[in-house]
CSV table of C-alpha atoms and ligand atoms in Angstrom, one decimal:
chain,number,residue,atom,x,y,z
G,158,UNK,CA,100.9,114.9,86.9
G,159,UNK,CA,102.4,115.4,83.5
G,160,UNK,CA,104.5,112.9,81.5
G,161,UNK,CA,107.1,114.3,79.2
G,162,UNK,CA,108.9,111.9,76.8
G,163,UNK,CA,112.3,113.1,75.8
G,164,UNK,CA,113.1,110.2,73.5
G,165,UNK,CA,112.3,106.6,72.6
G,166,UNK,CA,115.4,104.4,72.0
G,167,UNK,CA,114.7,100.8,70.8
G,168,UNK,CA,111.4,100.7,72.5
G,169,UNK,CA,112.8,102.3,75.7
G,170,UNK,CA,111.0,105.4,76.9
G,171,UNK,CA,113.2,108.1,78.5
G,172,UNK,CA,111.3,110.9,80.1
G,173,UNK,CA,110.2,112.7,83.2
G,174,UNK,CA,107.0,112.8,85.3
G,175,UNK,CA,106.4,116.3,86.7
G,176,UNK,CA,103.9,118.0,88.9
G,177,UNK,CA,103.8,115.1,91.3
G,178,UNK,CA,102.6,115.1,94.9
G,179,UNK,CA,100.2,117.3,96.8
G,180,UNK,CA,102.2,120.4,96.1
G,181,UNK,CA,103.1,119.4,92.5
G,182,UNK,CA,106.7,120.1,93.1
G,183,UNK,CA,108.1,116.6,92.8
G,184,UNK,CA,109.4,115.0,89.6
G,185,UNK,CA,110.7,111.6,88.6
G,186,UNK,CA,112.9,110.8,85.7
G,187,UNK,CA,112.2,107.4,84.1
G,188,UNK,CA,112.9,104.5,83.6
G,189,UNK,CA,113.1,104.3,87.3
G,190,UNK,CA,112.2,102.4,90.4
G,191,UNK,CA,109.9,103.6,93.2
G,192,UNK,CA,111.2,103.2,96.8
G,193,UNK,CA,110.1,99.9,98.3
G,194,UNK,CA,108.8,99.8,101.8
G,195,UNK,CA,107.1,97.4,104.2
G,196,UNK,CA,104.7,98.9,106.7
G,197,UNK,CA,105.7,102.3,105.2
G,198,UNK,CA,109.4,102.1,106.0
G,199,UNK,CA,112.4,100.8,104.1
G,200,UNK,CA,113.4,97.6,105.8
G,201,UNK,CA,116.4,97.8,108.1
G,202,UNK,CA,116.7,101.6,107.6
G,203,UNK,CA,115.5,104.6,109.7
G,204,UNK,CA,114.6,107.8,107.8
G,205,UNK,CA,118.0,109.3,108.8
G,206,UNK,CA,120.0,106.3,107.6
G,207,UNK,CA,118.0,106.2,104.4
G,208,UNK,CA,118.8,109.9,103.8
G,209,UNK,CA,122.5,109.2,103.7
G,210,UNK,CA,121.8,107.8,100.2
G,211,UNK,CA,121.7,110.3,97.4
G,212,UNK,CA,119.4,110.1,94.5
G,213,UNK,CA,116.4,108.6,96.3
G,214,UNK,CA,113.3,108.1,94.1
G,215,UNK,CA,110.7,110.9,94.5
G,216,UNK,CA,108.0,108.2,94.8
G,217,UNK,CA,107.7,105.8,97.7
G,218,UNK,CA,105.6,102.6,97.4
G,219,UNK,CA,103.4,101.5,100.2
G,220,UNK,CA,101.6,98.2,100.1
G,221,UNK,CA,98.1,97.7,101.2
G,222,UNK,CA,99.0,94.2,102.3
G,223,UNK,CA,101.4,95.5,105.0
G,224,UNK,CA,99.2,98.3,106.1
G,225,UNK,CA,95.7,96.6,106.1
G,226,UNK,CA,96.0,95.5,109.7
G,227,UNK,CA,96.7,99.1,110.8
G,228,UNK,CA,93.5,100.4,109.2
G,229,UNK,CA,91.8,101.4,112.4
G,230,UNK,CA,94.9,103.2,113.8
G,231,UNK,CA,95.4,105.0,110.5
G,232,UNK,CA,91.7,106.0,110.4
G,233,UNK,CA,92.0,107.3,114.0
G,234,UNK,CA,95.2,109.1,113.2
G,235,UNK,CA,93.5,110.9,110.3
G,236,UNK,CA,96.6,112.4,108.8
G,237,UNK,CA,97.6,109.6,106.4
G,238,UNK,CA,100.5,107.1,106.2
G,239,UNK,CA,103.1,109.7,105.3
G,240,UNK,CA,102.8,111.5,108.7
G,241,UNK,CA,102.1,108.2,110.5
G,242,UNK,CA,105.3,106.7,109.4
G,243,UNK,CA,107.3,109.9,109.7
G,244,UNK,CA,108.2,109.9,106.0
G,245,UNK,CA,110.0,112.9,104.6
G,246,UNK,CA,108.3,114.8,101.8
G,247,UNK,CA,107.7,112.1,99.2
G,248,UNK,CA,105.1,111.1,96.7
G,249,UNK,CA,103.2,108.0,97.9
G,250,UNK,CA,102.1,105.2,95.6
G,251,UNK,CA,99.9,102.6,97.3
G,252,UNK,CA,99.8,99.2,95.7
G,253,UNK,CA,98.0,96.0,96.7
G,254,UNK,CA,100.4,93.1,97.4
G,255,UNK,CA,103.9,93.1,98.8
G,256,UNK,CA,106.1,92.2,95.8
G,257,UNK,CA,108.8,90.6,98.0
G,258,UNK,CA,106.5,88.2,99.7
G,259,UNK,CA,104.6,85.3,98.3
G,260,UNK,CA,101.0,84.7,99.4
G,261,UNK,CA,98.6,81.8,99.2
G,262,UNK,CA,96.3,81.7,96.2
G,263,UNK,CA,92.7,80.6,95.9
G,264,UNK,CA,91.2,83.3,98.2
G,265,UNK,CA,89.8,85.7,95.5
G,266,UNK,CA,86.1,85.9,95.0
G,267,UNK,CA,84.0,88.0,92.7
G,268,UNK,CA,83.7,90.7,95.4
G,269,UNK,CA,86.9,90.3,97.4
G,270,UNK,CA,90.6,89.9,97.4
G,271,UNK,CA,92.7,88.8,100.3
G,272,UNK,CA,96.0,90.1,101.8
G,273,UNK,CA,98.0,88.6,104.6
G,274,UNK,CA,99.2,90.5,107.6
G,275,UNK,CA,101.1,89.2,110.6
G,276,UNK,CA,97.7,88.2,112.1
G,277,UNK,CA,96.6,86.2,109.1
G,278,UNK,CA,94.3,86.8,106.2
G,279,UNK,CA,92.4,90.0,105.7
G,280,UNK,CA,89.6,90.0,103.2
G,281,UNK,CA,89.1,93.2,101.3
G,282,UNK,CA,85.9,94.3,99.6
G,283,UNK,CA,86.0,97.3,97.3
G,284,UNK,CA,84.4,99.4,100.1
G,285,UNK,CA,87.1,98.3,102.6
G,286,UNK,CA,89.9,98.7,100.1
G,287,UNK,CA,88.8,102.2,99.3
G,288,UNK,CA,88.4,103.1,103.0
G,289,UNK,CA,92.0,101.9,103.5
G,290,UNK,CA,93.2,104.1,100.7
G,291,UNK,CA,91.4,107.0,102.2
G,292,UNK,CA,93.2,106.3,105.5
G,293,UNK,CA,96.6,106.0,103.8
G,294,UNK,CA,96.0,109.1,101.7
G,295,UNK,CA,98.4,108.3,98.8
G,296,UNK,CA,99.1,110.4,95.8
G,297,UNK,CA,98.7,107.4,93.5
G,298,UNK,CA,97.1,104.1,94.2
G,299,UNK,CA,96.2,101.1,92.1
G,300,UNK,CA,92.7,99.9,91.9
G,301,UNK,CA,91.7,96.6,93.5
G,302,UNK,CA,92.6,93.7,91.2
G,303,UNK,CA,92.4,89.9,90.8
G,304,UNK,CA,96.0,89.0,89.9
G,305,UNK,CA,95.8,85.2,90.5
G,306,UNK,CA,96.7,84.3,87.0
G,307,UNK,CA,100.4,84.1,87.2
G,308,UNK,CA,100.7,80.4,87.8
G,309,UNK,CA,101.5,78.5,84.7
G,310,UNK,CA,98.6,76.6,83.1
G,311,UNK,CA,96.0,78.9,84.5
G,312,UNK,CA,92.9,78.2,82.3
G,313,UNK,CA,91.6,80.7,79.8
G,314,UNK,CA,88.3,80.8,81.6
G,315,UNK,CA,90.1,81.8,84.9
G,316,UNK,CA,92.1,84.4,83.1
G,317,UNK,CA,89.0,85.9,81.5
G,318,UNK,CA,87.4,86.0,84.9
G,319,UNK,CA,90.4,87.8,86.4
G,320,UNK,CA,90.2,90.5,83.7
G,321,UNK,CA,86.4,90.9,84.2
G,322,UNK,CA,86.7,91.1,87.9
G,323,UNK,CA,89.6,93.6,87.7
G,324,UNK,CA,87.6,95.9,85.4
G,325,UNK,CA,84.5,95.6,87.7
G,326,UNK,CA,86.7,96.5,90.7
G,327,UNK,CA,88.1,99.5,88.8
G,328,UNK,CA,84.6,100.8,88.0
G,329,UNK,CA,83.5,100.4,91.6
G,330,UNK,CA,86.8,102.1,92.8
G,331,UNK,CA,86.3,105.0,90.4
G,332,UNK,CA,82.7,105.5,91.7
G,333,UNK,CA,83.9,105.7,95.3
G,334,UNK,CA,87.0,107.7,94.3
G,335,UNK,CA,84.8,110.5,92.9
G,336,UNK,CA,82.9,110.8,96.1
G,337,UNK,CA,85.9,110.6,98.4
G,338,UNK,CA,87.2,113.9,100.0
G,339,UNK,CA,90.4,112.2,101.2
G,340,UNK,CA,91.3,111.0,97.7
G,341,UNK,CA,90.3,114.1,95.9
G,342,UNK,CA,93.9,114.9,94.8
G,343,UNK,CA,95.0,111.3,94.3
G,344,UNK,CA,95.3,109.5,91.0
G,345,UNK,CA,94.0,106.0,90.5
G,346,UNK,CA,96.0,103.6,88.4
G,347,UNK,CA,94.2,100.9,86.5
G,348,UNK,CA,95.5,97.3,86.6
G,349,UNK,CA,96.1,95.3,83.4
G,350,UNK,CA,95.7,91.6,83.9
G,351,UNK,CA,95.4,88.7,81.4
G,352,UNK,CA,97.9,86.1,82.5
G,353,UNK,CA,99.8,84.8,79.5
G,354,UNK,CA,96.9,85.1,77.0
G,355,UNK,CA,97.6,87.9,74.6
G,356,UNK,CA,93.9,88.3,73.6
G,357,UNK,CA,93.0,88.9,77.3
G,358,UNK,CA,95.9,91.2,77.9
G,359,UNK,CA,94.8,93.3,75.0
G,360,UNK,CA,91.2,93.4,76.1
G,361,UNK,CA,92.3,94.3,79.7
G,362,UNK,CA,94.6,97.1,78.4
G,363,UNK,CA,92.0,98.6,76.0
G,364,UNK,CA,89.2,98.5,78.5
G,365,UNK,CA,91.3,100.0,81.3
G,366,UNK,CA,92.6,102.7,79.0
G,367,UNK,CA,88.9,103.8,78.4
G,368,UNK,CA,88.6,104.7,82.1
G,369,UNK,CA,89.8,107.9,83.7
G,370,UNK,CA,93.0,106.6,85.2
G,371,UNK,CA,96.2,108.4,85.9
G,372,UNK,CA,98.5,105.5,85.0
G,373,UNK,CA,98.7,101.8,84.5
G,374,UNK,CA,99.9,98.9,86.6
G,375,UNK,CA,101.0,95.8,84.7
G,376,UNK,CA,100.3,92.8,86.9
G,377,UNK,CA,100.9,89.1,86.6
G,378,UNK,CA,104.3,89.4,84.9
G,379,UNK,CA,106.4,88.6,88.1
G,380,UNK,CA,109.6,86.6,88.0
G,381,UNK,CA,108.8,83.0,87.8
G,382,UNK,CA,105.4,83.5,86.1
G,383,UNK,CA,106.8,83.3,82.5
G,384,UNK,CA,109.9,83.4,80.4
G,385,UNK,CA,111.3,86.8,79.5
G,386,UNK,CA,110.6,86.3,75.8
G,387,UNK,CA,106.9,85.9,76.4
G,388,UNK,CA,106.9,88.7,79.0
G,389,UNK,CA,108.5,91.1,76.6
G,390,UNK,CA,106.2,90.2,73.8
G,391,UNK,CA,103.1,90.5,76.0
G,392,UNK,CA,104.2,93.8,77.6
G,393,UNK,CA,105.0,95.3,74.1
G,394,UNK,CA,101.5,94.3,72.9
G,395,UNK,CA,99.9,95.7,76.0
G,396,UNK,CA,101.6,99.1,76.0
G,397,UNK,CA,100.8,99.6,72.3
G,398,UNK,CA,97.2,99.8,73.5
G,399,UNK,CA,97.9,102.4,76.3
G,400,UNK,CA,98.0,106.1,75.8
G,401,UNK,CA,101.7,107.3,75.6
G,402,UNK,CA,101.2,110.1,78.1
G,403,UNK,CA,100.5,108.0,81.2
G,404,UNK,CA,103.1,106.0,83.2
G,405,UNK,CA,103.3,102.2,83.2
G,406,UNK,CA,104.4,100.5,86.4
G,407,UNK,CA,105.5,96.9,86.2
G,408,UNK,CA,105.0,94.8,89.4
G,409,UNK,CA,107.1,91.9,90.6
G,410,UNK,CA,110.1,92.3,88.2
G,411,UNK,CA,113.4,93.5,89.8
G,412,UNK,CA,116.3,91.4,88.5
G,413,UNK,CA,118.6,93.7,86.4
G,414,UNK,CA,118.5,91.7,83.2
G,415,UNK,CA,114.7,91.4,83.3
G,416,UNK,CA,114.4,95.1,84.1
G,417,UNK,CA,116.4,96.0,81.0
G,418,UNK,CA,114.3,93.7,78.8
G,419,UNK,CA,111.1,95.2,80.2
G,420,UNK,CA,112.3,98.7,79.7
G,421,UNK,CA,112.9,97.8,76.0
G,422,UNK,CA,109.3,96.5,75.9
G,423,UNK,CA,108.0,99.9,77.1
G,424,UNK,CA,107.9,99.9,80.9
G,425,UNK,CA,108.6,103.1,82.8
G,426,UNK,CA,108.5,102.2,86.5
G,427,UNK,CA,109.6,99.3,88.6
G,428,UNK,CA,109.4,98.4,92.3
G,429,UNK,CA,112.6,98.2,94.3
G,430,UNK,CA,112.1,95.0,96.3
G,431,UNK,CA,115.0,93.3,94.6
G,432,UNK,CA,117.8,94.9,96.8
G,433,UNK,CA,115.7,94.0,99.9
G,434,UNK,CA,115.6,90.3,98.8
G,435,UNK,CA,119.3,90.4,98.1
G,436,UNK,CA,119.9,91.8,101.6
G,437,UNK,CA,117.8,89.1,103.2
G,438,UNK,CA,120.0,86.5,101.5
G,439,UNK,CA,123.0,88.0,103.1
G,440,UNK,CA,124.3,89.1,99.7
G,441,UNK,CA,125.6,92.3,98.2
G,442,UNK,CA,124.9,93.5,94.7
G,443,UNK,CA,128.1,93.7,92.8
G,444,UNK,CA,127.3,93.7,89.1
G,445,UNK,CA,129.0,96.1,86.7
G,446,UNK,CA,127.0,98.6,84.7
G,447,UNK,CA,129.4,101.4,84.3
G,448,UNK,CA,129.6,103.1,80.9
G,449,UNK,CA,133.2,104.0,81.4
G,450,UNK,CA,135.4,101.2,80.2
G,451,UNK,CA,137.8,100.1,82.9
G,452,UNK,CA,139.0,96.8,81.4
G,453,UNK,CA,141.3,96.0,84.4
G,454,UNK,CA,138.7,96.0,87.1
G,455,UNK,CA,136.1,94.3,84.9
G,456,UNK,CA,138.5,91.4,84.3
G,457,UNK,CA,139.2,91.3,88.0
G,458,UNK,CA,135.6,91.0,89.0
G,459,UNK,CA,134.7,88.5,86.3
G,460,UNK,CA,137.6,86.3,87.3
G,461,UNK,CA,136.5,86.1,90.8
G,462,UNK,CA,134.2,83.2,90.1
G,463,UNK,CA,131.8,83.8,92.9
G,464,UNK,CA,130.1,80.8,94.5
G,465,UNK,CA,126.4,80.5,94.0
G,466,UNK,CA,124.2,79.2,96.7
G,467,UNK,CA,120.6,78.3,97.2
G,468,UNK,CA,120.1,79.0,100.8
G,469,UNK,CA,117.1,78.1,102.9
G,470,UNK,CA,118.4,79.1,106.3
G,471,UNK,CA,119.3,82.3,108.0
G,472,UNK,CA,116.2,84.4,107.4
G,473,UNK,CA,113.0,84.9,109.3
G,474,UNK,CA,110.9,84.8,106.2
G,475,UNK,CA,112.2,82.2,103.8
G,476,UNK,CA,109.6,83.1,101.2
G,477,UNK,CA,111.3,86.6,100.9
G,478,UNK,CA,114.8,85.3,100.4
G,479,UNK,CA,114.4,83.8,96.9
G,480,UNK,CA,117.2,82.4,94.9
G,481,UNK,CA,120.6,84.0,94.6
G,482,UNK,CA,121.4,85.6,91.2
G,483,UNK,CA,124.6,86.2,89.3
G,484,UNK,CA,124.3,89.9,90.1
G,485,UNK,CA,125.4,89.5,93.8
G,486,UNK,CA,128.1,88.1,96.0
G,487,UNK,CA,127.4,85.8,99.0
G,488,UNK,CA,129.0,87.6,101.9
G,489,UNK,CA,128.4,84.6,104.3
G,490,UNK,CA,130.9,82.7,102.3
G,491,UNK,CA,134.2,82.0,104.1
G,492,UNK,CA,136.2,83.5,101.3
G,493,UNK,CA,135.3,86.9,102.6
G,494,UNK,CA,136.5,86.3,106.1
G,495,UNK,CA,139.7,88.2,105.5
G,496,UNK,CA,138.8,90.2,102.4
G,497,UNK,CA,139.5,93.8,103.4
G,498,UNK,CA,138.1,95.4,100.2
G,499,UNK,CA,134.9,97.5,100.2
G,500,UNK,CA,131.8,95.6,98.9
G,501,UNK,CA,132.2,97.3,95.6
G,502,UNK,CA,135.2,99.5,94.8
G,503,UNK,CA,134.1,103.1,94.0
G,504,UNK,CA,130.7,102.7,95.5
G,505,UNK,CA,129.7,105.9,97.4
G,506,UNK,CA,127.4,104.3,100.0
G,507,UNK,CA,128.1,104.6,103.8
G,508,UNK,CA,128.9,100.9,104.0
G,509,UNK,CA,131.5,100.9,101.2
G,510,UNK,CA,133.1,104.1,102.4
G,511,UNK,CA,133.5,102.8,106.0
G,512,UNK,CA,133.6,99.0,106.0
G,513,UNK,CA,135.1,96.0,104.3
G,514,UNK,CA,133.7,92.7,103.1
G,515,UNK,CA,135.3,91.0,106.0
G,516,UNK,CA,133.4,93.1,108.6
G,517,UNK,CA,130.0,92.5,106.9
G,518,UNK,CA,130.9,88.8,106.7
G,519,UNK,CA,131.5,88.8,110.4
G,520,UNK,CA,128.3,90.6,111.2
G,521,UNK,CA,126.4,88.1,109.1
G,522,UNK,CA,127.8,84.9,110.6
G,523,UNK,CA,127.3,86.3,114.1
G,524,UNK,CA,123.7,87.3,113.2
G,525,UNK,CA,124.2,91.0,114.0
G,526,UNK,CA,121.3,93.3,113.0
G,527,UNK,CA,123.8,95.8,111.6
G,528,UNK,CA,124.5,93.4,108.7
G,529,UNK,CA,121.0,94.0,107.3
G,530,UNK,CA,121.4,97.8,107.8
G,531,UNK,CA,124.8,97.9,105.9
G,532,UNK,CA,123.7,95.5,103.2
G,533,UNK,CA,120.4,97.3,102.6
G,534,UNK,CA,122.2,100.7,102.3
G,535,UNK,CA,124.7,99.3,99.8
G,536,UNK,CA,122.2,97.2,97.8
G,537,UNK,CA,119.7,100.1,97.5
G,538,UNK,CA,122.5,102.5,96.5
G,539,UNK,CA,123.8,100.1,93.9
G,540,UNK,CA,120.3,99.5,92.5
G,541,UNK,CA,119.6,103.3,92.3
G,542,UNK,CA,122.8,103.9,90.4
G,543,UNK,CA,122.0,101.1,88.0
G,544,UNK,CA,118.7,102.9,87.1
G,545,UNK,CA,120.4,106.3,86.8
G,546,UNK,CA,123.1,104.8,84.5
G,547,UNK,CA,120.4,103.1,82.4
G,548,UNK,CA,118.8,106.6,81.9
G,549,UNK,CA,122.3,108.0,81.1
G,550,UNK,CA,122.9,105.2,78.6
G,551,UNK,CA,119.5,106.0,76.9
G,552,UNK,CA,120.2,109.7,76.7
G,553,UNK,CA,123.7,109.1,75.2
G,554,UNK,CA,122.6,106.4,72.8
G,555,UNK,CA,124.8,103.8,74.6
G,556,UNK,CA,122.2,101.2,75.4
G,557,UNK,CA,124.2,98.6,73.7
G,558,UNK,CA,127.2,99.2,75.9
G,559,UNK,CA,125.0,99.2,79.0
G,560,UNK,CA,123.4,95.9,77.9
G,561,UNK,CA,126.8,94.3,77.2
G,562,UNK,CA,127.8,95.0,80.8
G,563,UNK,CA,124.5,93.8,82.3
G,564,UNK,CA,124.1,90.7,80.2
G,565,UNK,CA,127.9,90.0,80.0
G,566,UNK,CA,127.5,88.9,76.4
G,567,UNK,CA,128.5,90.3,73.1
G,568,UNK,CA,125.6,92.1,71.5
G,569,UNK,CA,125.4,92.6,67.8
G,570,UNK,CA,124.5,96.2,67.1
Y,631,ZN,ZN1,128.2,100.4,98.6
């Protein structure tokens, strides 16, 4: 893997990762998101449906949390999660927790972390964690980490312990990594912890950077853990300690305004669980990020005055649904019953090319599974174009225009 930086604009890194994957033929331009999956597939979508979308990220994220209960089957299968799940040629990044799901805290020990599958808690030692990675056969994987420091008011002592444990896990993972045949070509990513304590963040970053890692995972910054101002300040301090030629992946942040702020702080890669959460809420992403000025349609959209809702019902997993944001429209709302426009005018996805808001509204209120398929297609398409437009804005020195659209405020240049 090689990281080439083409430019740095107001802290934002624009570049490309090349030589990715087993064959070294994949590349990924960043800032970007990796493709979110649960149990190794994009929720609601088959591989064929997924492939109707253009510009899919070259890197697919698998979570150990959703694969841990299939360990024995994967080990028996022997050919890794890519073949097991029938994934097309893609670079696999295996991470620990599912960013879209919440999980109970208080189950971390010095030697173990826990993940939750459909059958309950699975306790992972470093040995078991590494056996799982060997069964998954990823191209990149994060080392085991203690990330339970994101709750506010976590004590300094607990944060220090999380940093120590995570470094110990990394050293143990590295020892096993070097001996593993299955992981011979894989890159291990070190995890930076430290909660909201700058001193611990810096220690975690410096120590992790001393180890032979292929990249860095920034953990404990997820939405709800801290204000964006503090997140940006801590991330900027952390990345200043990291070598510039290795990628930085941020976990748990997906909302467009937070993504832009974190890119400005020096993050390269994000997870794409946000479009999935929006889909589970029965909503469609509809925010404007175009660099072309089209004052008429912009006014039209902003005058729509969309209703905001905090919904509890209508989903199998309420913890995944989260709160509705101003970047989406609630298609369950009765106002869309006879709205025959596409979800977003000009969107090139299958849903917007073939269906109207009224139809998706109808599917949602009648609990048809196709609603999730169409919304997921649209939301993922919208989110991917958001990232490609962000890269375009950086390459054309138009970050200010882009931010003005995303934040919907006047920004002083
Ligand atoms: Zn669409």
